[in-house]
mmCIF file of C-alpha atoms and ligand atoms in Angstrom:
data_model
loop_
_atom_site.group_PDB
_atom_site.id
_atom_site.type_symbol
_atom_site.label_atom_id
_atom_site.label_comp_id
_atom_site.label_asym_id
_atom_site.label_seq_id
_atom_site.Cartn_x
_atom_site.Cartn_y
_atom_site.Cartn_z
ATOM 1 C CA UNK A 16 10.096 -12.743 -16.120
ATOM 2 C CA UNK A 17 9.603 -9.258 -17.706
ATOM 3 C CA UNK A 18 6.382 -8.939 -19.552
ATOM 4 C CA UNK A 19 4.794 -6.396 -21.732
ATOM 5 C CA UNK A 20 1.169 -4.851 -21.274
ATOM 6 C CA UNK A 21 -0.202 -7.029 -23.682
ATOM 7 C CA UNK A 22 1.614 -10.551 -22.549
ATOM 8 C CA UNK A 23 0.191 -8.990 -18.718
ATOM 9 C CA UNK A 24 -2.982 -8.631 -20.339
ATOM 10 C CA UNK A 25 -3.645 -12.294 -22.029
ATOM 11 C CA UNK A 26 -1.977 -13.861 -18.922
ATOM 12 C CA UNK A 27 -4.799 -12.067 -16.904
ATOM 13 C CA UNK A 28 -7.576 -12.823 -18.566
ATOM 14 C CA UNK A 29 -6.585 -16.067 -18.871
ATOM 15 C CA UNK A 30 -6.834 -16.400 -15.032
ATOM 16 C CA UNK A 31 -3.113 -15.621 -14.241
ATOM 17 C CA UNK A 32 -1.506 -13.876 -11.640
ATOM 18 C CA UNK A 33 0.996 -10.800 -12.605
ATOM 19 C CA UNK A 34 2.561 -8.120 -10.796
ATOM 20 C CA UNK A 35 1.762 -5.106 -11.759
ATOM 21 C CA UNK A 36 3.619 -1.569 -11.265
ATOM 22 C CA UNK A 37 1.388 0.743 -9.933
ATOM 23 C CA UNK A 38 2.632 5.323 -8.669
ATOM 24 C CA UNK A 39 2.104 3.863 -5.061
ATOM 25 C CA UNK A 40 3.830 0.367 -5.129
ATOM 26 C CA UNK A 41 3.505 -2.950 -6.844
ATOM 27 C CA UNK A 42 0.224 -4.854 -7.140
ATOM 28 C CA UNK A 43 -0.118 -8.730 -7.491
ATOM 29 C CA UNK A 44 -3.164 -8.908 -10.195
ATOM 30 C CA UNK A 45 -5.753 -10.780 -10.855
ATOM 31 C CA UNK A 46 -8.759 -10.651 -12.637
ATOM 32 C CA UNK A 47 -12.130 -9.578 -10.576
ATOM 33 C CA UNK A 48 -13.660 -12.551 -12.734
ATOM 34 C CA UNK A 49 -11.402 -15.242 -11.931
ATOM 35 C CA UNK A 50 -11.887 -17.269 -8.239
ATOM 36 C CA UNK A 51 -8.730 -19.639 -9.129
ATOM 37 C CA UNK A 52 -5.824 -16.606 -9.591
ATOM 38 C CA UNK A 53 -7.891 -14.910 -6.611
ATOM 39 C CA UNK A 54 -7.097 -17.714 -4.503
ATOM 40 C CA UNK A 55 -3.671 -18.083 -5.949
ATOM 41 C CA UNK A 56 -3.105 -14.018 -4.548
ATOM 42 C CA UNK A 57 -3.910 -15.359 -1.177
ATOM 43 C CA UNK A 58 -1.454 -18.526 -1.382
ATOM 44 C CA UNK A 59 1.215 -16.642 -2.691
ATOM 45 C CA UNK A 60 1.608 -13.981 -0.622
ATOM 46 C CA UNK A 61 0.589 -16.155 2.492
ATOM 47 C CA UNK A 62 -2.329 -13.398 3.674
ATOM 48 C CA UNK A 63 -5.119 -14.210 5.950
ATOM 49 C CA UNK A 64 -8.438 -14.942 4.403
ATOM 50 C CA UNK A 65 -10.163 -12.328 6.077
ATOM 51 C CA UNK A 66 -7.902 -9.481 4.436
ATOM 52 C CA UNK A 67 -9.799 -8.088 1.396
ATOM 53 C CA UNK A 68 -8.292 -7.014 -1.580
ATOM 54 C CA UNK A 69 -8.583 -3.629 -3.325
ATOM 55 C CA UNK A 70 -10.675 -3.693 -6.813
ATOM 56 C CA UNK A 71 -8.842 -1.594 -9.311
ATOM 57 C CA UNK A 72 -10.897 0.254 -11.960
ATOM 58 C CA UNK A 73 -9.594 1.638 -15.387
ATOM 59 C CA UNK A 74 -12.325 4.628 -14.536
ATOM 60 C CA UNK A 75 -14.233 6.539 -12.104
ATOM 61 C CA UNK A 76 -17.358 5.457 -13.567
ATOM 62 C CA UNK A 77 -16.742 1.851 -13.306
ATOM 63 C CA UNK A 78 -17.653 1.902 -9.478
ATOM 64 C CA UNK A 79 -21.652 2.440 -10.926
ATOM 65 C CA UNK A 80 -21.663 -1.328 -11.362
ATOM 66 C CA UNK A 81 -21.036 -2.440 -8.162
ATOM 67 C CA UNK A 82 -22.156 0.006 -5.501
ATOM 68 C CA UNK A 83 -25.425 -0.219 -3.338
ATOM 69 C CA UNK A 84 -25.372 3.672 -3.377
ATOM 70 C CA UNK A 85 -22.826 6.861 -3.498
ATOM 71 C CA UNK A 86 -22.178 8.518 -0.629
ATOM 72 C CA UNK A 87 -22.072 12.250 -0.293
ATOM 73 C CA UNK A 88 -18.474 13.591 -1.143
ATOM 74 C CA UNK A 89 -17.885 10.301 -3.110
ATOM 75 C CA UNK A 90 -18.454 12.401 -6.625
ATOM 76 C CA UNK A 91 -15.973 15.182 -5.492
ATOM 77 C CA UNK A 92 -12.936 13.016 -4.250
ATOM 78 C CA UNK A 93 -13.296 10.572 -6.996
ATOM 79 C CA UNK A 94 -13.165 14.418 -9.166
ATOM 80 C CA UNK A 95 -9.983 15.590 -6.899
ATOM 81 C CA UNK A 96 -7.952 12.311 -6.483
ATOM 82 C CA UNK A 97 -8.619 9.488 -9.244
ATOM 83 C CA UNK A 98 -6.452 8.500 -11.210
ATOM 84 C CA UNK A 99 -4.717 8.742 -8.089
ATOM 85 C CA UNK A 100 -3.360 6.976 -4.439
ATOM 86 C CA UNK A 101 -6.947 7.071 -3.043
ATOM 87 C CA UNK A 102 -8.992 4.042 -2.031
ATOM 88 C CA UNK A 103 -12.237 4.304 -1.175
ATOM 89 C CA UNK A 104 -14.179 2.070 0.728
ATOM 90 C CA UNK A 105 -18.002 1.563 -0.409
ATOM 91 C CA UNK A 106 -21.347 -0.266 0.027
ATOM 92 C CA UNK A 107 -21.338 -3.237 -2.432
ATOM 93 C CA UNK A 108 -24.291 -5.348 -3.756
ATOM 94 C CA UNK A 109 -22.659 -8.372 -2.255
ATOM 95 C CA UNK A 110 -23.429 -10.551 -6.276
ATOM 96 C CA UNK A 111 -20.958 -8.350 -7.995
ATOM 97 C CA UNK A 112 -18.263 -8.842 -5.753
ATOM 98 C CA UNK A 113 -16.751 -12.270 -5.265
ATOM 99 C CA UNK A 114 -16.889 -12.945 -1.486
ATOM 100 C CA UNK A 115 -13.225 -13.893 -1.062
ATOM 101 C CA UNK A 116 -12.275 -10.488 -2.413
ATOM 102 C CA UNK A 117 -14.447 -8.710 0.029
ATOM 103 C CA UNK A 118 -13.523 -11.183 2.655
ATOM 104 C CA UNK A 119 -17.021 -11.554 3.985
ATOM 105 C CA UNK A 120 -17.309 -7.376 4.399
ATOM 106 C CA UNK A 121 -20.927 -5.938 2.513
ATOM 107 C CA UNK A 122 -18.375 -3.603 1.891
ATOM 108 C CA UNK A 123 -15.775 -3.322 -1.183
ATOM 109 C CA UNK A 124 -12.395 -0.738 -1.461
ATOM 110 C CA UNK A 125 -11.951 0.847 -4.802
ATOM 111 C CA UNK A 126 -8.962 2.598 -6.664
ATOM 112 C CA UNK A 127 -8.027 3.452 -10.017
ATOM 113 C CA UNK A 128 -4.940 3.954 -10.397
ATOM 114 C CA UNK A 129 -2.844 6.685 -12.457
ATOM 115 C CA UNK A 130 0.277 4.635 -13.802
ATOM 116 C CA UNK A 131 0.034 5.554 -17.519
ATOM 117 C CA UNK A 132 0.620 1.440 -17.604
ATOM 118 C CA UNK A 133 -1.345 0.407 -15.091
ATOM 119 C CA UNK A 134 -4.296 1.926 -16.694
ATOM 120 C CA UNK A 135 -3.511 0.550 -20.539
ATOM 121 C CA UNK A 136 -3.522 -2.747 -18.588
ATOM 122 C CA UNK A 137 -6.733 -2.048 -17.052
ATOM 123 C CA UNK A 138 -8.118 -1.001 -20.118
ATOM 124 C CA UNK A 139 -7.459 -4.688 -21.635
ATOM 125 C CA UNK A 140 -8.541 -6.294 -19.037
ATOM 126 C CA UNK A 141 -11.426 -4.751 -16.884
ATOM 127 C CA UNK A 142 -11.360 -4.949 -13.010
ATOM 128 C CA UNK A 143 -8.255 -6.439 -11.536
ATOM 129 C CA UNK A 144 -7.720 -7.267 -7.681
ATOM 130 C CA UNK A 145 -4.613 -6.375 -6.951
ATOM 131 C CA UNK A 146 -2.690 -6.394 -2.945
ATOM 132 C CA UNK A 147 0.776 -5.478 -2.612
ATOM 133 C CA UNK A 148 3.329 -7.275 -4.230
ATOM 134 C CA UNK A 149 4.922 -8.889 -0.894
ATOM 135 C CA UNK A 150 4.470 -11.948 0.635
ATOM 136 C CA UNK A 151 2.084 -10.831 3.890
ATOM 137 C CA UNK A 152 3.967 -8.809 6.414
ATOM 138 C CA UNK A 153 6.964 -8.089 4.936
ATOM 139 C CA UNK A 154 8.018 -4.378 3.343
ATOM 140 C CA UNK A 155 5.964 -3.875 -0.756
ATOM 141 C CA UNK A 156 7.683 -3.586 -3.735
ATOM 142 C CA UNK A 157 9.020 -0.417 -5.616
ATOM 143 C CA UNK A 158 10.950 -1.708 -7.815
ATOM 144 C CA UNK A 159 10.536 -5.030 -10.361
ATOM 145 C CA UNK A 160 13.369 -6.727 -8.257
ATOM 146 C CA UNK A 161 11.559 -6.758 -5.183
ATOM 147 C CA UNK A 162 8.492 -8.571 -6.934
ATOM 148 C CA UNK A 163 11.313 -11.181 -8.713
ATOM 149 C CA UNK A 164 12.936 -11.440 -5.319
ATOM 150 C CA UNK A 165 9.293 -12.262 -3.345
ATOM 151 C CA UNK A 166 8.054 -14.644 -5.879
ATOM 152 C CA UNK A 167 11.114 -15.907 -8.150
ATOM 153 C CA UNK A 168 12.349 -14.687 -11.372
ATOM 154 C CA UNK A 169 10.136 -16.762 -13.665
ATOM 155 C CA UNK A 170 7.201 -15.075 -11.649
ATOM 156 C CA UNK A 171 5.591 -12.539 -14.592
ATOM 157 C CA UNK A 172 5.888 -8.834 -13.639
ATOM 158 C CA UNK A 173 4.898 -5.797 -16.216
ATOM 159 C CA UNK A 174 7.664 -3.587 -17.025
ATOM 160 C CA UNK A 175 6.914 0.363 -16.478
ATOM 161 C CA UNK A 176 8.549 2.760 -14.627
ATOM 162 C CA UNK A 177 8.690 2.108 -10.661
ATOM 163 C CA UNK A 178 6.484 3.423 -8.103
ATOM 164 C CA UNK A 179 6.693 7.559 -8.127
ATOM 165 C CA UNK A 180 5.156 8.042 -4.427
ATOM 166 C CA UNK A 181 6.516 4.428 -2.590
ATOM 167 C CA UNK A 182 3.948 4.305 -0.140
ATOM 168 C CA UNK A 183 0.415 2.837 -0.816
ATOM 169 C CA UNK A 184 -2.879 4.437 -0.948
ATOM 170 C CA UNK A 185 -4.614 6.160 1.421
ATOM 171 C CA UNK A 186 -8.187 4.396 2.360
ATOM 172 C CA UNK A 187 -10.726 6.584 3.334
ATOM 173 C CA UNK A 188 -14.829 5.182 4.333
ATOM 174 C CA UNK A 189 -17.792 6.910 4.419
ATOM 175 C CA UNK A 190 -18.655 6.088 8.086
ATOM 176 C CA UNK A 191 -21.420 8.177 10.680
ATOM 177 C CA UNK A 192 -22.466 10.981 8.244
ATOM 178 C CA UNK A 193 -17.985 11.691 7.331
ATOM 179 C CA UNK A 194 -15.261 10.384 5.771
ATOM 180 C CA UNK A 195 -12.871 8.670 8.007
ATOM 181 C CA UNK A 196 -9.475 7.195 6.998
ATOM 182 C CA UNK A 197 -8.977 3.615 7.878
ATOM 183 C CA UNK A 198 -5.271 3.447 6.600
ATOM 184 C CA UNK A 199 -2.723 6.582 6.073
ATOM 185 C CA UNK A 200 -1.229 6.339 2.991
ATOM 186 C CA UNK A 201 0.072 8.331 -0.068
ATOM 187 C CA UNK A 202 -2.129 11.519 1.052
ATOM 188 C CA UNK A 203 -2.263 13.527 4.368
ATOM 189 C CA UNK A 204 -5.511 14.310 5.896
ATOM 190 C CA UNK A 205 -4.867 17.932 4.732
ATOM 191 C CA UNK A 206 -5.289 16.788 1.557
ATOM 192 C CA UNK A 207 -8.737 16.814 1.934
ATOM 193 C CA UNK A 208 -9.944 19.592 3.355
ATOM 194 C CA UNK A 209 -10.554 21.933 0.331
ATOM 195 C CA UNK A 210 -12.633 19.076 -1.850
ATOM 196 C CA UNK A 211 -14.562 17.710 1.640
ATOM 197 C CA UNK A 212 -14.437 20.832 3.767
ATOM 198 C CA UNK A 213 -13.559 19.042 6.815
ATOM 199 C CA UNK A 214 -9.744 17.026 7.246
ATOM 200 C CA UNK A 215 -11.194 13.518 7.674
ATOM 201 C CA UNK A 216 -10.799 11.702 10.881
ATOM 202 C CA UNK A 217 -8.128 9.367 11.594
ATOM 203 C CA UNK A 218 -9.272 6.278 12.443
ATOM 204 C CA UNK A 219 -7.049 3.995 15.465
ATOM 205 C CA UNK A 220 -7.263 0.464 15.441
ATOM 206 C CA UNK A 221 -10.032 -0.503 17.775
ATOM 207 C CA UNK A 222 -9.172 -2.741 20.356
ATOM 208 C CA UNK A 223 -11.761 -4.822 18.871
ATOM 209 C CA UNK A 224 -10.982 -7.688 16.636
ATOM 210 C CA UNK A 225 -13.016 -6.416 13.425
ATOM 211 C CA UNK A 226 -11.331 -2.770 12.542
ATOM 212 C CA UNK A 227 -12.738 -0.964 9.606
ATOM 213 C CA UNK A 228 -9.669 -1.761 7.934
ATOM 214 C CA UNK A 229 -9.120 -5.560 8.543
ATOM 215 C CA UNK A 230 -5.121 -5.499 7.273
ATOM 216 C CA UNK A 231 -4.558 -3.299 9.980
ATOM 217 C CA UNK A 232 -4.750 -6.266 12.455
ATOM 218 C CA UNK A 233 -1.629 -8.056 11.024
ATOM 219 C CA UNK A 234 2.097 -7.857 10.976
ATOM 220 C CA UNK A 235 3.242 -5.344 8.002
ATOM 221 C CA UNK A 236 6.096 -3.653 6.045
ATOM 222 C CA UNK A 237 8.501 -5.543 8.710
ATOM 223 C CA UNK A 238 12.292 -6.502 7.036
ATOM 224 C CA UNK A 239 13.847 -9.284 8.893
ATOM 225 C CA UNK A 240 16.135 -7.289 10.226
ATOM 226 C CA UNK A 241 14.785 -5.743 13.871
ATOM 227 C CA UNK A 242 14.331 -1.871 13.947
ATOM 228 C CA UNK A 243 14.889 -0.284 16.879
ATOM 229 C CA UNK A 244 13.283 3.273 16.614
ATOM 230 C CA UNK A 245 15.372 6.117 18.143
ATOM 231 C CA UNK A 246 15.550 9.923 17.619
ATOM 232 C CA UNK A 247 19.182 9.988 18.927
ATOM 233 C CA UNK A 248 21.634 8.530 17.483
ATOM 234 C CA UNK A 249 24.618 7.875 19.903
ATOM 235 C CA UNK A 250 25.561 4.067 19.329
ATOM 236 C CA UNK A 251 28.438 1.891 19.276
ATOM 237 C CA UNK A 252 30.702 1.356 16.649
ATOM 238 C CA UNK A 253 29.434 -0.236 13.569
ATOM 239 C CA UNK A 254 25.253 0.182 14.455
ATOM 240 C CA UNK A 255 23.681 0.806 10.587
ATOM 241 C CA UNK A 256 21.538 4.342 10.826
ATOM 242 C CA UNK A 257 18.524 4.515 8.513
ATOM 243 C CA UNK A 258 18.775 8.269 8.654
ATOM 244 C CA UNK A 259 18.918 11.038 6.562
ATOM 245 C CA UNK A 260 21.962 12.620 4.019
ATOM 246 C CA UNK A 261 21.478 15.782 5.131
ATOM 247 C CA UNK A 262 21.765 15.151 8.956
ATOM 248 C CA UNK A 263 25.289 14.162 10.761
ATOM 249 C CA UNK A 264 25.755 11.258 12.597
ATOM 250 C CA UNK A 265 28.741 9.609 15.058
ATOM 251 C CA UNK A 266 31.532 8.766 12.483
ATOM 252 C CA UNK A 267 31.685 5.513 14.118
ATOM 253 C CA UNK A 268 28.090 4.617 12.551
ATOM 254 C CA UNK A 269 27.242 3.751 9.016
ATOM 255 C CA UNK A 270 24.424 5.838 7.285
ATOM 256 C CA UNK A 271 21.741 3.652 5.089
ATOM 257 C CA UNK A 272 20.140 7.017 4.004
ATOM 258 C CA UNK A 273 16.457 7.818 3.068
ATOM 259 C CA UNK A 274 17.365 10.838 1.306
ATOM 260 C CA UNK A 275 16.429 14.664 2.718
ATOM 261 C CA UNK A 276 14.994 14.520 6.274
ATOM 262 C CA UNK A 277 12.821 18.028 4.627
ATOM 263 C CA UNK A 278 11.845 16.021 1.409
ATOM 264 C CA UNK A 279 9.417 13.343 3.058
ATOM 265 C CA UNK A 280 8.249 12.575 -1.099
ATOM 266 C CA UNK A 281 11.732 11.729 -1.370
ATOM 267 C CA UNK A 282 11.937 9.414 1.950
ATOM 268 C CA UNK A 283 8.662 7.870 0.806
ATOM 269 C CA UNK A 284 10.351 6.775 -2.678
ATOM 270 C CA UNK A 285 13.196 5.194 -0.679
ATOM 271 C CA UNK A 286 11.468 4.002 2.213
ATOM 272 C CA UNK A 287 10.364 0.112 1.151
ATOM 273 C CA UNK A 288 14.155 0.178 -0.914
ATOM 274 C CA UNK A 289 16.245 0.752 2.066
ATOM 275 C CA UNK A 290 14.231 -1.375 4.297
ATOM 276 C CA UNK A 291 14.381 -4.361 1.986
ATOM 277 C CA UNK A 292 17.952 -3.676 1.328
ATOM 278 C CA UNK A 293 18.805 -4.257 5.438
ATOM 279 C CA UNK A 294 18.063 -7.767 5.290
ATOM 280 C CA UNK A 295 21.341 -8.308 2.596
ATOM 281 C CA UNK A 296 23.872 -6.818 5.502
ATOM 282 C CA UNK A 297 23.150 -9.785 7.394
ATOM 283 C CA UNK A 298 22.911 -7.381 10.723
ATOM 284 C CA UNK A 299 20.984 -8.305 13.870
ATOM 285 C CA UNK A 300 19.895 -4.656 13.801
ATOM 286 C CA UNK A 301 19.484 -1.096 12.501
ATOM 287 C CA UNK A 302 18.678 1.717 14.284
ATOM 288 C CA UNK A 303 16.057 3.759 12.871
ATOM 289 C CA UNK A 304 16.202 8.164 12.814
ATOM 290 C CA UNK A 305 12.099 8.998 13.586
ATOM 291 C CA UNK A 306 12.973 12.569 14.691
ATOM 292 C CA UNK A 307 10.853 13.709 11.819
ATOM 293 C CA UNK A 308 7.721 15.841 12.212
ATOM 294 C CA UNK A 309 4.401 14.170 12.961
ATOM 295 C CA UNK A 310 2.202 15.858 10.138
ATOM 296 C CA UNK A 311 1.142 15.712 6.736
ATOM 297 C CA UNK A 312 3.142 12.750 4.488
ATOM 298 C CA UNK A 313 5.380 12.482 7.628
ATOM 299 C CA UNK A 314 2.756 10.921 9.672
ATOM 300 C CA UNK A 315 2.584 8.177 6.847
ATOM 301 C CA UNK A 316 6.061 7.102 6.736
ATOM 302 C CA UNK A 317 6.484 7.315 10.955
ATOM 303 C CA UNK A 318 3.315 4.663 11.098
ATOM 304 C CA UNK A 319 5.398 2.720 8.488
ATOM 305 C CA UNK A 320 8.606 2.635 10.330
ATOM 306 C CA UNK A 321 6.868 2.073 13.762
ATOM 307 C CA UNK A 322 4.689 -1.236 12.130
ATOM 308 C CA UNK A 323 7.877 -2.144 10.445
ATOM 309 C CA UNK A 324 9.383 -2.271 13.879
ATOM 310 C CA UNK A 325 6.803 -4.448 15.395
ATOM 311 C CA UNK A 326 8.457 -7.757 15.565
ATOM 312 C CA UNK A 327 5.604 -9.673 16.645
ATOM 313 C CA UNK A 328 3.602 -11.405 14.176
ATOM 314 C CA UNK A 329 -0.018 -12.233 13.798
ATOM 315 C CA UNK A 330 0.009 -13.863 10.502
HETATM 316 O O1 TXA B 406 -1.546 1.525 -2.993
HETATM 317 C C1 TXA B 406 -2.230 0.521 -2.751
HETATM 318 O O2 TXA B 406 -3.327 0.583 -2.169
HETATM 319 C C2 TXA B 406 -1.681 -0.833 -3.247
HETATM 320 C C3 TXA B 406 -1.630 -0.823 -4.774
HETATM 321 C C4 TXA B 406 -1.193 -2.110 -5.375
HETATM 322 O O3 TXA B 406 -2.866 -0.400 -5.255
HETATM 323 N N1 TXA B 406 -2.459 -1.928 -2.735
HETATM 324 C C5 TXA B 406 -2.432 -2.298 -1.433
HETATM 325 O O4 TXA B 406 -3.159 -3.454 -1.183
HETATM 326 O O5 TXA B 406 -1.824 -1.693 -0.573
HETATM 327 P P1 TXA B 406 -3.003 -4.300 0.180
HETATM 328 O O6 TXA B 406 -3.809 -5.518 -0.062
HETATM 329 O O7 TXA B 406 -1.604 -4.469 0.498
HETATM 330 O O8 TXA B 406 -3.735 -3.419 1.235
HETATM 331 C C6 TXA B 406 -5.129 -3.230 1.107
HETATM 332 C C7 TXA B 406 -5.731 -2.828 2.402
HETATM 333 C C8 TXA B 406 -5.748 -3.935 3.443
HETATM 334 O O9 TXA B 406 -5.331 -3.394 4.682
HETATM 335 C C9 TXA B 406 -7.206 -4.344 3.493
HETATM 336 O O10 TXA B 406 -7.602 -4.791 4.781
HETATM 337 C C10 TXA B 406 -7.907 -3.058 3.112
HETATM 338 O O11 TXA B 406 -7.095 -2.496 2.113
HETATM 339 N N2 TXA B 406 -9.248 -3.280 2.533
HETATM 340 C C11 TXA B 406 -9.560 -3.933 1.398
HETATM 341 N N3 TXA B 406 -10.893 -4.003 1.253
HETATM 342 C C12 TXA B 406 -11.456 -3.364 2.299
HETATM 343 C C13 TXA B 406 -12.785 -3.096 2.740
HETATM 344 N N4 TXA B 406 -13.835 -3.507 2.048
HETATM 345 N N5 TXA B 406 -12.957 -2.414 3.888
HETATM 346 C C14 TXA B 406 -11.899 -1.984 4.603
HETATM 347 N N6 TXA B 406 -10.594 -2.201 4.257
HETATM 348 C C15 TXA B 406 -10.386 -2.898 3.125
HETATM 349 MG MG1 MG B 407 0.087 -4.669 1.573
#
């Protein structure tokens, strides 16, 4: 069910849960005050109670109310990259931040988004908690179909234009005296270096069981449809490609294409569109082009396709 700002608004306040369009992909909201449509996030979408959830903030300034205290740098990203794909990670006093949406952490993760809706919503409505729009481990939502095919078509979603960048945030913590990033997302590392000085380090998944970033633990972005990763594409007759227009494959293959392999904003756009649309061929698999350079945005959409390879799920 398509909804305006102002129906998203009154549903949300009223302790609903709507999905939301956001530049980086589609949120499932709910309202920071509201411990029922919290807990109805976590049902829906079928994710693990100790995954937190991102608190979205109409402003930079907003963050004031719930920190413990402002790290170094914090001033000058929030400056560089908010409105913006950035989420960033910060000390909490643990009272002004519902438990369940910190799953347990002292910590919170914070981002204020810059779709021109997304932000008159926010406006209305004051913090909102918002996760992907996907049910847990499958590929977001870019477009309002994906939410209506996830959670039904009487399920309320905000109209606005879809997703501009496709891929979510990046999250980035103030950890031993630097910014680290615990998940890569929208922006490169590189992205940093004028407003920090330094490219912030990349953070692996600790072979511990409590990683900075707990959603890194679980299954994620994975269609139904198995991905085998290749960077040559000789295969039998018929074997779907998720490649790129501008590169040539055997005739006897058919091309799913994520647009220029030298325009990664434009493979980002397309990248949670052409994986969803695999599972409608009804194929046992696809065969997946990752002969793409491992730097800047590339690096983000690579770790995408290789999770959304991984077939084995935790959740
Ligand atoms: O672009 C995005 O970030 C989108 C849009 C809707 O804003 N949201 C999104 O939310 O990707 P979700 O829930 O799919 O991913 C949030 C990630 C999870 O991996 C979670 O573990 C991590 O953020 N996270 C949340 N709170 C955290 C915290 N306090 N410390 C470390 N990681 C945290
Ligand atoms: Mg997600």
């Amino acid at each position: 069910m398509r909804i305006s700002v102002n129906q998203a608004a009154l549903l949300l306040t009223s302790g609903n849960v709507v999905g939301v369009p956001t530049e980086t992909v589609y949120g499932l909201a709910a309202s920071l005050y509201h411990s029922t449509a919290i807990e109805k996030i976590f049902t829906l979408k079928g994710r693990p109670s100790n995954n937190p959830l991102i608190v979205h903030l109409g402003e930079a300034i907003q963050v004031q109310e719930f920190v413990k205290s402002i790290p170094d740098g914090f001033v000058e990203l929030a400056q560089a990259f908010w409105p913006g794909p950035l989420t960033i990670v910060l000390d909490v006093q643990p009272e002004k931040i519902p438990n369940r949406v910190r799953a347990g952490l002292q910590t919170a993760a914070f981002r204020v988004p810059s779709h021109p809706k997304a932000r008159q919503l926010l406006q209305l409505t004051g913090p909102l908690v918002m996760p992907s729009a996907n049910l847990s481990g499958t590929p977001s939502s870019t477009r309002l179909e994906h939410v209506e095919a996830d959670f039904g078509i009487n399920f309320p979603v905000m109209e606005g234009e879809c997703c501009s960048v496709g891929v979510e945030s990046t999250i980035i913590i103030f950890i031993e005296n630097k910014w680290q990033i615990i998940r890569q997302g929208a922006l490169p590392p590189n992205a940093f270096k004028t407003v920090l000085g330094y490219m912030p380090l990349l953070r692996g998944i600790e072979s511990d069981t409590s990683p900075l970033c707990p959603g890194q633990l679980f299954r994620h972005y994975a269609p139904r449809t198995k991905l085998l990763l290749s960077r040559a594409c000789d295969k039998e007759n018929g074997t779907v490609i998720v490649g790129y227009c501008d590169r040539r494959y055997p005739s006897n293959c058919r091309l799913i294409s994520l647009g220029h392999s030298t325009d990664p904003n434009e493979i980002t756009g397309n990248l949670y569109v052409v994986l969803r649309s695999l599972d409608d061929l009804e194929i046992d698999f696809a065969v997946v082009d990752v002969d793409l350079p491992v730097e800047g945005i590339y690096a983000t959409i690579l770790e995408r396709l290789y999770k959304a390879s991984q077939s084995n799920s935790d959740e």
